[in-house]
mmCIF file of C-alpha atoms in Angstrom:
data_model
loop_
_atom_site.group_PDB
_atom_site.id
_atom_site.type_symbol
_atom_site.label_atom_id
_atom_site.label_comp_id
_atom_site.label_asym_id
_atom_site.label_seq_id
_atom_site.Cartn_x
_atom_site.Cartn_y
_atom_site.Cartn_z
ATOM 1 C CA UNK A 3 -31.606 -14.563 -5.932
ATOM 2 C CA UNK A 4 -30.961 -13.039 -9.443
ATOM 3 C CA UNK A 5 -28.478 -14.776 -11.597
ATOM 4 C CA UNK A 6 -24.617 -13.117 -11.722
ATOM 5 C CA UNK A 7 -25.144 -10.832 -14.692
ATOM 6 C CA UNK A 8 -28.244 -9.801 -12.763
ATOM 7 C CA UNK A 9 -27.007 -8.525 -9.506
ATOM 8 C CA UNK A 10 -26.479 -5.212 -8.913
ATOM 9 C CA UNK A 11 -23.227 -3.893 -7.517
ATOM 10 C CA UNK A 12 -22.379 -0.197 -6.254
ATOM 11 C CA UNK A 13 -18.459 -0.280 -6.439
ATOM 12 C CA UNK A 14 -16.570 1.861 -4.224
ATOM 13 C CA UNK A 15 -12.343 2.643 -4.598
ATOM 14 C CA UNK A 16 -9.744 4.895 -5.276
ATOM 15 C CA UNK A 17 -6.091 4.042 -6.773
ATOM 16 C CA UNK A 18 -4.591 1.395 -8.644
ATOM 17 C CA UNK A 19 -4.943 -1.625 -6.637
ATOM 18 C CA UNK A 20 -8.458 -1.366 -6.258
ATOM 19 C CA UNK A 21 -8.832 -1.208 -10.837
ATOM 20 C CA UNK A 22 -8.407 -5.220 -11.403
ATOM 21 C CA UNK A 23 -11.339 -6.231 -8.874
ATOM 22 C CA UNK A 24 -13.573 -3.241 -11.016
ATOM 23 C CA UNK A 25 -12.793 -5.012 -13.934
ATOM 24 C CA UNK A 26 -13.487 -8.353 -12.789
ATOM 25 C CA UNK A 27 -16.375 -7.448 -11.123
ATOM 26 C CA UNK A 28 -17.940 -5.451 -14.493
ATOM 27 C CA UNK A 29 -17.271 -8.594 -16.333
ATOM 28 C CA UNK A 30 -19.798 -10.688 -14.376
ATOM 29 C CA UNK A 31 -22.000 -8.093 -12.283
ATOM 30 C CA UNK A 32 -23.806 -5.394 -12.707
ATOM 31 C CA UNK A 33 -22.061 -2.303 -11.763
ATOM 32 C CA UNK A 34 -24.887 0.395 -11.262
ATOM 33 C CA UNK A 35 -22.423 3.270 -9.636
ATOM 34 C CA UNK A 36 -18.687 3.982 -8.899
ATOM 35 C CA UNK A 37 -17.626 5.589 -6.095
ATOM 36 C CA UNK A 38 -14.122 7.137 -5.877
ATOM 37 C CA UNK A 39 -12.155 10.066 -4.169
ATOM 38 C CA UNK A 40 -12.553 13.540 -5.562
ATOM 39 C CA UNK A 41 -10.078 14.949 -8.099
ATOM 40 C CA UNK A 42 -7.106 16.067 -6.280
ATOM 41 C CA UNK A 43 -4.401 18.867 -7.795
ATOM 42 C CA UNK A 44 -1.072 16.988 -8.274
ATOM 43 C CA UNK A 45 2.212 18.210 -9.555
ATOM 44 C CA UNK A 46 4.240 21.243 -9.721
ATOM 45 C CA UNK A 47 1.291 22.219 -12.142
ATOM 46 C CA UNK A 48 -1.800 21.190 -9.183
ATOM 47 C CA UNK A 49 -3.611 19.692 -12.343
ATOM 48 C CA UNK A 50 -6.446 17.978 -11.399
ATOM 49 C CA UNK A 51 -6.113 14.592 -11.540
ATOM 50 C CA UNK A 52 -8.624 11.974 -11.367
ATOM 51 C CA UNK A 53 -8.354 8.593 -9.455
ATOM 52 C CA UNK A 54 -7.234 5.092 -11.089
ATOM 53 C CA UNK A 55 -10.562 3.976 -10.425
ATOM 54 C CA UNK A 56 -12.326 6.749 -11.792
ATOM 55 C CA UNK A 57 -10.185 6.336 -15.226
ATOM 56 C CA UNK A 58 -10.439 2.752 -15.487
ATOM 57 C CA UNK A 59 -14.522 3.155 -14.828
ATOM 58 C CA UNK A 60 -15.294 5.688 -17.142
ATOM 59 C CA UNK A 61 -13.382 3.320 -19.884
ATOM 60 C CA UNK A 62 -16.025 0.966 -19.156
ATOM 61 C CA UNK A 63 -18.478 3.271 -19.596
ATOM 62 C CA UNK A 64 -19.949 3.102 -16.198
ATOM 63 C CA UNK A 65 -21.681 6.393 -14.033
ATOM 64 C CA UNK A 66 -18.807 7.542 -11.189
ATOM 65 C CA UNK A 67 -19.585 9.279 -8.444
ATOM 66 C CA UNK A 68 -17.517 11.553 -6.346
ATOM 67 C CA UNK A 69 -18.792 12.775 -2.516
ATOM 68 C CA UNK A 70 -16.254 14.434 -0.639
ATOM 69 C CA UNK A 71 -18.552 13.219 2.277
ATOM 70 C CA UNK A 72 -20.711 9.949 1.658
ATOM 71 C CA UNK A 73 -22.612 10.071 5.242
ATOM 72 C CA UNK A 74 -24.302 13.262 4.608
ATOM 73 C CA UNK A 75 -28.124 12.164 3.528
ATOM 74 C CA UNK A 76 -28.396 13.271 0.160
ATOM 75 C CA UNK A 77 -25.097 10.953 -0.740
ATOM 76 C CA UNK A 78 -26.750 8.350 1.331
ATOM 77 C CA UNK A 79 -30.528 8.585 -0.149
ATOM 78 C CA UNK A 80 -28.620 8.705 -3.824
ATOM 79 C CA UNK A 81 -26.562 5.703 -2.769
ATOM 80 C CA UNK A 82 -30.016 3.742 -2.001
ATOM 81 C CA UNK A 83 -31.742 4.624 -4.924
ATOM 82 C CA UNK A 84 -29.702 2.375 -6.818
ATOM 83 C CA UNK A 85 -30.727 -0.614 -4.664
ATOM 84 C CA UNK A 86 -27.904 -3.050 -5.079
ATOM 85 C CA UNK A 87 -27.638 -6.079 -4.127
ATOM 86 C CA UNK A 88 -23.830 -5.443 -3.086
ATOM 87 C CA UNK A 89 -21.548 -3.379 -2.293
ATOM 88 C CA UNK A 90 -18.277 -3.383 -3.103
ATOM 89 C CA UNK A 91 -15.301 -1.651 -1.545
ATOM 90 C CA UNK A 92 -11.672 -1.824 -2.426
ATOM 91 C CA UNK A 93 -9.526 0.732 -0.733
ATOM 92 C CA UNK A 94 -12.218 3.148 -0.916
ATOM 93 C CA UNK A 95 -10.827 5.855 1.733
ATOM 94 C CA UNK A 96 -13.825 7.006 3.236
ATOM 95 C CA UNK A 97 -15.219 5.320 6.856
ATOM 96 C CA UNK A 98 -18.648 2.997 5.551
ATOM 97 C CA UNK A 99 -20.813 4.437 8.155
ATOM 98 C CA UNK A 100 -23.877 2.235 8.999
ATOM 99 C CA UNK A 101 -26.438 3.486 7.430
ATOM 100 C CA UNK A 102 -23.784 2.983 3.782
ATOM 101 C CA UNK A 103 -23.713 -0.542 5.481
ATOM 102 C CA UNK A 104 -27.111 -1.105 5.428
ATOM 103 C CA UNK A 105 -27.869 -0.193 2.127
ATOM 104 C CA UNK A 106 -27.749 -3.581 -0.076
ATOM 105 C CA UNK A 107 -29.593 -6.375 0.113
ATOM 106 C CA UNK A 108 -26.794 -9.084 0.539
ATOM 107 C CA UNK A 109 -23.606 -7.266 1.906
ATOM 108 C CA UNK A 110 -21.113 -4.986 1.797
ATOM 109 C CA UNK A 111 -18.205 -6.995 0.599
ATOM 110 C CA UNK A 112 -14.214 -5.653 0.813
ATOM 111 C CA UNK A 113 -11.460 -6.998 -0.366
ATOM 112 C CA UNK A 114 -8.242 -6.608 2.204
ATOM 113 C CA UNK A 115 -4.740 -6.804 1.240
ATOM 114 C CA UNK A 116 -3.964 -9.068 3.827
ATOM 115 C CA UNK A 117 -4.749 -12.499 5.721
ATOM 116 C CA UNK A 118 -7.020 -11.124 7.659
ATOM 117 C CA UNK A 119 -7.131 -11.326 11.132
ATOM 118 C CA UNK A 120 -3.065 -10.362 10.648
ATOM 119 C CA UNK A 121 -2.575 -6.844 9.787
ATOM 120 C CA UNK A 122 -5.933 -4.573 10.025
ATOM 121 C CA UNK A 123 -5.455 -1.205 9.221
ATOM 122 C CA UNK A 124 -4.509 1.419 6.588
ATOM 123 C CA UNK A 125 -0.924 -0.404 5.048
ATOM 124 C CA UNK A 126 -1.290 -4.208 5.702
ATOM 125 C CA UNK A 127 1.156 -5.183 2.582
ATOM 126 C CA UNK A 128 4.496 -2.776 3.609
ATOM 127 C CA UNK A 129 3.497 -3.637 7.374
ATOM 128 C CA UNK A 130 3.454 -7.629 5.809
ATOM 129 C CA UNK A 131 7.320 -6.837 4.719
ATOM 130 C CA UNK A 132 8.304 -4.373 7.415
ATOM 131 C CA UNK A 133 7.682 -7.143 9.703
ATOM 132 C CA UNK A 134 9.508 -10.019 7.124
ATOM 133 C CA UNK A 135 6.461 -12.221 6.824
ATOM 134 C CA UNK A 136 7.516 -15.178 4.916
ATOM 135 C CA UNK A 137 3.648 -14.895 3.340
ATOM 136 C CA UNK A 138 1.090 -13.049 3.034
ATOM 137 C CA UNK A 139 -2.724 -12.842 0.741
ATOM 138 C CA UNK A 140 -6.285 -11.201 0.328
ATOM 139 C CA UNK A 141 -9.127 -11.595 2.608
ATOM 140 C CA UNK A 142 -12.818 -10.930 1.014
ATOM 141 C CA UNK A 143 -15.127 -10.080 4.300
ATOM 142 C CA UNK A 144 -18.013 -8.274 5.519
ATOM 143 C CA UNK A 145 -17.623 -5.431 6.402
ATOM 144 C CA UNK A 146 -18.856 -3.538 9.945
ATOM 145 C CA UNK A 147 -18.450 -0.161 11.297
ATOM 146 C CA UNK A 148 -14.881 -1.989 13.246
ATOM 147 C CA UNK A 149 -12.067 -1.437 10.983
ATOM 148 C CA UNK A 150 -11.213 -4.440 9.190
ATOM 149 C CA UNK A 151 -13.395 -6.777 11.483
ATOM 150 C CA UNK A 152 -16.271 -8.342 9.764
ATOM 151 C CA UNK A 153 -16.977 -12.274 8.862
ATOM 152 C CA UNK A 154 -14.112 -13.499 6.614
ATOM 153 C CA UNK A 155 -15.120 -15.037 3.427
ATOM 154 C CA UNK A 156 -12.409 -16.339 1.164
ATOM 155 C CA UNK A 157 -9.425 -15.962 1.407
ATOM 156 C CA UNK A 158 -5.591 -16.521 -0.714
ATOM 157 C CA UNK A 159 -2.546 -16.838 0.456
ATOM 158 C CA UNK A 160 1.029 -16.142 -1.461
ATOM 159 C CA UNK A 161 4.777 -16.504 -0.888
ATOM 160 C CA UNK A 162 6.592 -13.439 -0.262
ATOM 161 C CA UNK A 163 10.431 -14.231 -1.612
ATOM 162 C CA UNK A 164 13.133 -13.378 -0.337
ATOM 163 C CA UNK A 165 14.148 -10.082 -2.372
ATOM 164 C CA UNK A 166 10.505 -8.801 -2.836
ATOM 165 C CA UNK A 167 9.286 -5.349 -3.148
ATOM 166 C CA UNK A 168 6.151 -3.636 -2.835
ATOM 167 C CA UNK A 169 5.453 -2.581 -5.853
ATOM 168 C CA UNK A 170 6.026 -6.267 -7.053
ATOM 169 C CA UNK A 171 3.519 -7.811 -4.073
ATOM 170 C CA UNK A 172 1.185 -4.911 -4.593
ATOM 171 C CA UNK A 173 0.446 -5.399 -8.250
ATOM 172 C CA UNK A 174 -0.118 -9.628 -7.607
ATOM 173 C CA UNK A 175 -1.820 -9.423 -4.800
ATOM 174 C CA UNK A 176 -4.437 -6.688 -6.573
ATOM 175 C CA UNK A 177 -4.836 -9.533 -9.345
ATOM 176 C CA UNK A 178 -5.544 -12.053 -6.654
ATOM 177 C CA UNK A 179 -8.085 -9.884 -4.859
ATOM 178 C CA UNK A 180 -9.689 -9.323 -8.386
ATOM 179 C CA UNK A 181 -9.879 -13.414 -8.722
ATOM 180 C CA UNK A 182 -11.490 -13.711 -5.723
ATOM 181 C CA UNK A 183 -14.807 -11.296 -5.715
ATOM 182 C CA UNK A 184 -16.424 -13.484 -8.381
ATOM 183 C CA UNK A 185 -16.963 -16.548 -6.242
ATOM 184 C CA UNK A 186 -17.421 -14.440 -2.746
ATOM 185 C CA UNK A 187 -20.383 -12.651 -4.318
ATOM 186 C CA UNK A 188 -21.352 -15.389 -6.101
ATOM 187 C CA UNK A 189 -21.425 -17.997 -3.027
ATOM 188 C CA UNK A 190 -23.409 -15.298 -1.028
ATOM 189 C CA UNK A 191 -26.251 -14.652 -3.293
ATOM 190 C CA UNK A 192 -26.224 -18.283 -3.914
ATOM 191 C CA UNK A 193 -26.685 -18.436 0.462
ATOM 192 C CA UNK A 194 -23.625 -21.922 0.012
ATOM 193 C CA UNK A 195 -20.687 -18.742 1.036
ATOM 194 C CA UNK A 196 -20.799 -18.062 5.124
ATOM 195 C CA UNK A 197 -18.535 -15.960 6.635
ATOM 196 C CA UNK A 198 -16.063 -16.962 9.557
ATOM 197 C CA UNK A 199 -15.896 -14.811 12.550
ATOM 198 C CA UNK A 200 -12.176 -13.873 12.643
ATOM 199 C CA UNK A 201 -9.948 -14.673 15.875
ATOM 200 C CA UNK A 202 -9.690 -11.506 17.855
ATOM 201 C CA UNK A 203 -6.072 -12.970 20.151
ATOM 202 C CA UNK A 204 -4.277 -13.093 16.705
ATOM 203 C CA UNK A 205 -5.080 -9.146 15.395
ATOM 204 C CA UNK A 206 -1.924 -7.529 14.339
ATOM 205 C CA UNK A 207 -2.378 -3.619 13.171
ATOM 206 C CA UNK A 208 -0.951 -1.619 9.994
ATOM 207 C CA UNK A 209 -1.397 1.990 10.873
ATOM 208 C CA UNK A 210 -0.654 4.764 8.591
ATOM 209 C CA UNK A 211 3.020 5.162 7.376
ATOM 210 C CA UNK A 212 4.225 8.202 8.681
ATOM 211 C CA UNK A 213 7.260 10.310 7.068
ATOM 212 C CA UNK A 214 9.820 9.961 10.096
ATOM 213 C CA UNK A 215 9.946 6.070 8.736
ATOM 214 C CA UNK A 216 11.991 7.638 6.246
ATOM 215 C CA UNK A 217 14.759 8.343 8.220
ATOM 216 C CA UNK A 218 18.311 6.162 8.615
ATOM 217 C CA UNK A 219 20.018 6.901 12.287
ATOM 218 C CA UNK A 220 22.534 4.396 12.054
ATOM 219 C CA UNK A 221 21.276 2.272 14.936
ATOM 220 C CA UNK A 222 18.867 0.155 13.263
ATOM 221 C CA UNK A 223 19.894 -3.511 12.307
ATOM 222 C CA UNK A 224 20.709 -4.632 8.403
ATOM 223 C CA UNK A 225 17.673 -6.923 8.006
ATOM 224 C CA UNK A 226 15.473 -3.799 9.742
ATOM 225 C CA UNK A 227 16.782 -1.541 7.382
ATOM 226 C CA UNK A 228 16.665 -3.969 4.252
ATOM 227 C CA UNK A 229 13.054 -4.199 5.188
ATOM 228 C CA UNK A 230 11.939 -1.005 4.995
ATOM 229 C CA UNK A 231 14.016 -0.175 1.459
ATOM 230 C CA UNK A 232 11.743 -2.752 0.234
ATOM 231 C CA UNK A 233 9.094 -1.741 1.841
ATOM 232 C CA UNK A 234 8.431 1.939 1.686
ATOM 233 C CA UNK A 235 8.638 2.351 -2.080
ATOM 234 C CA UNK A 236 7.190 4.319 -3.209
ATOM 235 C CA UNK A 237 6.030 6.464 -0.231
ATOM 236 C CA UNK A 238 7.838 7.673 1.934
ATOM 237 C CA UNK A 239 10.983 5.789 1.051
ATOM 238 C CA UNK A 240 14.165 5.614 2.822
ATOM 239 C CA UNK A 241 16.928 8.021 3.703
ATOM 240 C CA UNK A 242 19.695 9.293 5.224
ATOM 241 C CA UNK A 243 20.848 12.208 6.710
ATOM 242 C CA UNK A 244 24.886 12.746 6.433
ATOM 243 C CA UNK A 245 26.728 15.948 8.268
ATOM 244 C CA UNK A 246 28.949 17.585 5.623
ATOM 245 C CA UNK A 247 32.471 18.613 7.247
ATOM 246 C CA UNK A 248 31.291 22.449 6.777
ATOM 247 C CA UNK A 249 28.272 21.375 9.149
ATOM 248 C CA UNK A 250 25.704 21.516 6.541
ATOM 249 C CA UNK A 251 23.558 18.257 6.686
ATOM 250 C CA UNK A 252 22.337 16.804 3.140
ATOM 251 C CA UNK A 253 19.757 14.288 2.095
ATOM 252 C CA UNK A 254 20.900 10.874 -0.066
ATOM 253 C CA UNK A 255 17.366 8.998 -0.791
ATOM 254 C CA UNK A 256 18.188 5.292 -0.983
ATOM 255 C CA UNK A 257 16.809 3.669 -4.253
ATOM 256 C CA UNK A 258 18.413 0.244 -3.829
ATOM 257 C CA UNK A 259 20.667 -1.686 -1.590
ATOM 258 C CA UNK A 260 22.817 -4.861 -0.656
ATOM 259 C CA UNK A 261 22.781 -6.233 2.999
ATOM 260 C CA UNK A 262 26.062 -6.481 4.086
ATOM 261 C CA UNK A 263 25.860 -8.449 7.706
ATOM 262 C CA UNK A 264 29.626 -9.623 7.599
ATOM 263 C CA UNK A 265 31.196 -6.468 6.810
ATOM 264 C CA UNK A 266 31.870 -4.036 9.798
ATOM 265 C CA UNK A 267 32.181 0.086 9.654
ATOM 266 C CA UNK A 268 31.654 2.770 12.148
ATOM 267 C CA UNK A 269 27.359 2.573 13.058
ATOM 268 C CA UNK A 270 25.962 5.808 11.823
ATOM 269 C CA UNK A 271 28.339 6.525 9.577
ATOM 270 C CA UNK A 272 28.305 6.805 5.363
ATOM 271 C CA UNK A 273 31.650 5.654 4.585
ATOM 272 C CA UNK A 274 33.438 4.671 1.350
ATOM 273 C CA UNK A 275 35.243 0.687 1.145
ATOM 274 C CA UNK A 276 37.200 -0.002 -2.019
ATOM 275 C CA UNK A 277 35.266 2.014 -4.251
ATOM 276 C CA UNK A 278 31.547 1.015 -2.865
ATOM 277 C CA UNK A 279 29.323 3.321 -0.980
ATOM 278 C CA UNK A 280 28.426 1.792 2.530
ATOM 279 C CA UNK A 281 26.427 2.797 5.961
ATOM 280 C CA UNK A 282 27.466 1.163 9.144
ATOM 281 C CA UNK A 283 24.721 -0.136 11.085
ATOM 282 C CA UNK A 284 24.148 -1.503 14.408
ATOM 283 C CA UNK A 285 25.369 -5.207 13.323
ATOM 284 C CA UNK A 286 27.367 -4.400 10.190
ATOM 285 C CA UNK A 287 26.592 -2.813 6.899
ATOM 286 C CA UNK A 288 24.492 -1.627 4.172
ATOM 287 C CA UNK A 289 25.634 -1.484 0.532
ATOM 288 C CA UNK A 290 23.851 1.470 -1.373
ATOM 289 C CA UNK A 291 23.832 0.374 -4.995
ATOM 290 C CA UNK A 292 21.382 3.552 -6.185
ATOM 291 C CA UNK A 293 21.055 6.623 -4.533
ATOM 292 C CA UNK A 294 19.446 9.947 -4.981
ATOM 293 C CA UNK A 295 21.430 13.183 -3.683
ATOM 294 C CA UNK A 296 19.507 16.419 -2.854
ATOM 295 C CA UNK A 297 18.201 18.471 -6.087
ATOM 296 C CA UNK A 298 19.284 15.489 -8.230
ATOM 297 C CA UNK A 299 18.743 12.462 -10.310
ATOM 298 C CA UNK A 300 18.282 9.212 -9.747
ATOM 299 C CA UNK A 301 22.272 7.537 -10.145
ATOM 300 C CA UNK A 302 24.280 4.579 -9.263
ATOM 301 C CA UNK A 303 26.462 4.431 -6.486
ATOM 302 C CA UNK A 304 29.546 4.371 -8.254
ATOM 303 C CA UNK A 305 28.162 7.994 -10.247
ATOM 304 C CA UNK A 306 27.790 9.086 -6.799
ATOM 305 C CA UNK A 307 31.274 8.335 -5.461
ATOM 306 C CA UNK A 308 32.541 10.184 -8.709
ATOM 307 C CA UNK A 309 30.788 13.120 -7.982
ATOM 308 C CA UNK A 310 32.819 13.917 -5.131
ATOM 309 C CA UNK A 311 36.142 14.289 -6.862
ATOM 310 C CA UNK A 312 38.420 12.562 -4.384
ATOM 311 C CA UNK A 313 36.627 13.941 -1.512
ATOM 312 C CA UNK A 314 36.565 11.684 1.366
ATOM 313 C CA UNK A 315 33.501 10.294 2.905
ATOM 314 C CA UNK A 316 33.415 8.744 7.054
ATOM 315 C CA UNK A 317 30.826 11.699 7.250
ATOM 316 C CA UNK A 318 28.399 10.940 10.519
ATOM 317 C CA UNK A 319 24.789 10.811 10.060
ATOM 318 C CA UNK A 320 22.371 13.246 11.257
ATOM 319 C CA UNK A 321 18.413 12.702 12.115
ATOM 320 C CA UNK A 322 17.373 15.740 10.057
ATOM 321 C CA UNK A 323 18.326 18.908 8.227
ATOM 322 C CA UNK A 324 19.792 21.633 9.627
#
């Protein structure tokens, strides 16, 4: 087998987390292509933006390519003719079918945000802390047409403390992924790196995030609702729905919060006690230390509680707008 600088790698991904494992991977490979989502409009503006990947590639100086469909057989003869020796995929967003699988010569190597067999799926790091796993790491594997199922090869594990949020998890555990393609693709063209079927009776799933995970009702526990505040950032966030005494129901988009287990309000309720903003939940309370009301700025709680001029709060909360 060639030597590292040698091998040829097709590398296939889309946003940010995917950009250290490029970079690692041009510093020791040979990236032939880059794969990456289509431009999409974004903005109030629908300029066209392009991807992370695509950016960071094109600063390297490398060819990108952009199928909206990569199982249609001109993508997949074009995708042969560069006859790599891997590929590479890191949170590509198109389905590998098998023919894309059977394209280079070693493997088709991913990198998963996750300790693989625990969470397969679409959103294995905020499934990691919706479910308060004390760790969690990146799996390189082989990939097959079954999401998320292939050989493990290496893998890394990390701490997740005790105040952690995504966006802090997200941006080590990219730089660990990126740390380990080097050896994985080194150890299999070497033939010393075999993968390790995974154990199918310890599979846990991380499906899609949906937008009703946004939502507050006021019967959720603290710890449940800590969770997903640190969690869902930045997409789709967290929530909650309050019933003005005119009817009208408003929107207050939680930015950051204290659990409050030993202090006890009305569940389902956004309340006011001595001078901090509060929601009572099913087994005490949550302290909202930033908020963000409807049509406004980002502001601390206390700006918040000064915006209503005296008004008084123990206003019930509501699942959606009216």
């Amino acid at each position: 087998m060639s030597t590292s600088n040698q091998l040829r790698v097709v590398f296939m991904g889309t946003p940010e987390f995917a950009v250290p494992t490029l970079k690692k991977v041009a510093e020791h490979f040979d990236i032939v292509a880059v794969y990456s989502q289509p431009d999409r409009p974004v903005g109030r503006g629908l300029e066209m933006k392009p991807t992370p990947v695509k950016q960071a590639a094109l600063a390297l100086g490398l060819n990108v390519f952009q199928p909206e469909k990569l199982s249609v057989s001109s993508e997949v003869e074009k995708l042969a003719a560069f006859e790599p020796d891997f590929i590479v995929v890191v949170a590509y967003g198109h389905i590998l079918k098998q023919n894309v699988l059977d394209i280079p010569k070693v493997a088709c190597v991913n990198v998963h945000s996750s300790l693989l067999p625990r969470w397969r799926g679409a959103a294995p790091i905020h499934h990691a802390l919706l479910a308060g796993d004390q760790e969690t790491g990146v799996t390189t594997m082989k990939m097959v047409l079954a999401l998320d199922a292939g050989d493990v090869y290496l893998q890394a594990k990390t701490p997740i403390a005790e105040r952690e949020i995504l966006p802090e998890l997200h941006d080590r555990l990219a730089l660990m992924g990126a740390d380990l393609i080097v050896p994985t693709l080194q150890g299999l063209a070497s033939g010393e790196l075999k993968g390790e079927p995974q154990d199918e009776s310890l599979v846990t799933i991380a499906p899609k995030l949906t937008k009703d995970m946004e939502v507050i009702h006021g019967t959720e526990t603290v710890r449940e609702i800590d969770l997903r505040i640190r969690a869902l950032q930045p997409w789709p966030g967290v929530s909650v729905f309050f019933e003005l005494p005119n009817g009208k129901v408003e929107r207050l988009k939680i930015k950051g919060a204290t659990p409050r287990p030993d202090w006890k309000k009305k569940p389902a309720f956004l309340d006011e006690s001595a001078g901090t903003l509060v929601i009572g939940l099913s087994d005490g309370c949550l302290e909202l230390n930033r908020v963000q009301p409807e049509g406004k700025k980002e502001m601390d709680a206390a700006s918040f509680l000064n915006g209503l001029k005296g008004r008084s709060l123990n206003l019930p909360l509501a699942l959606k707008k009216s």
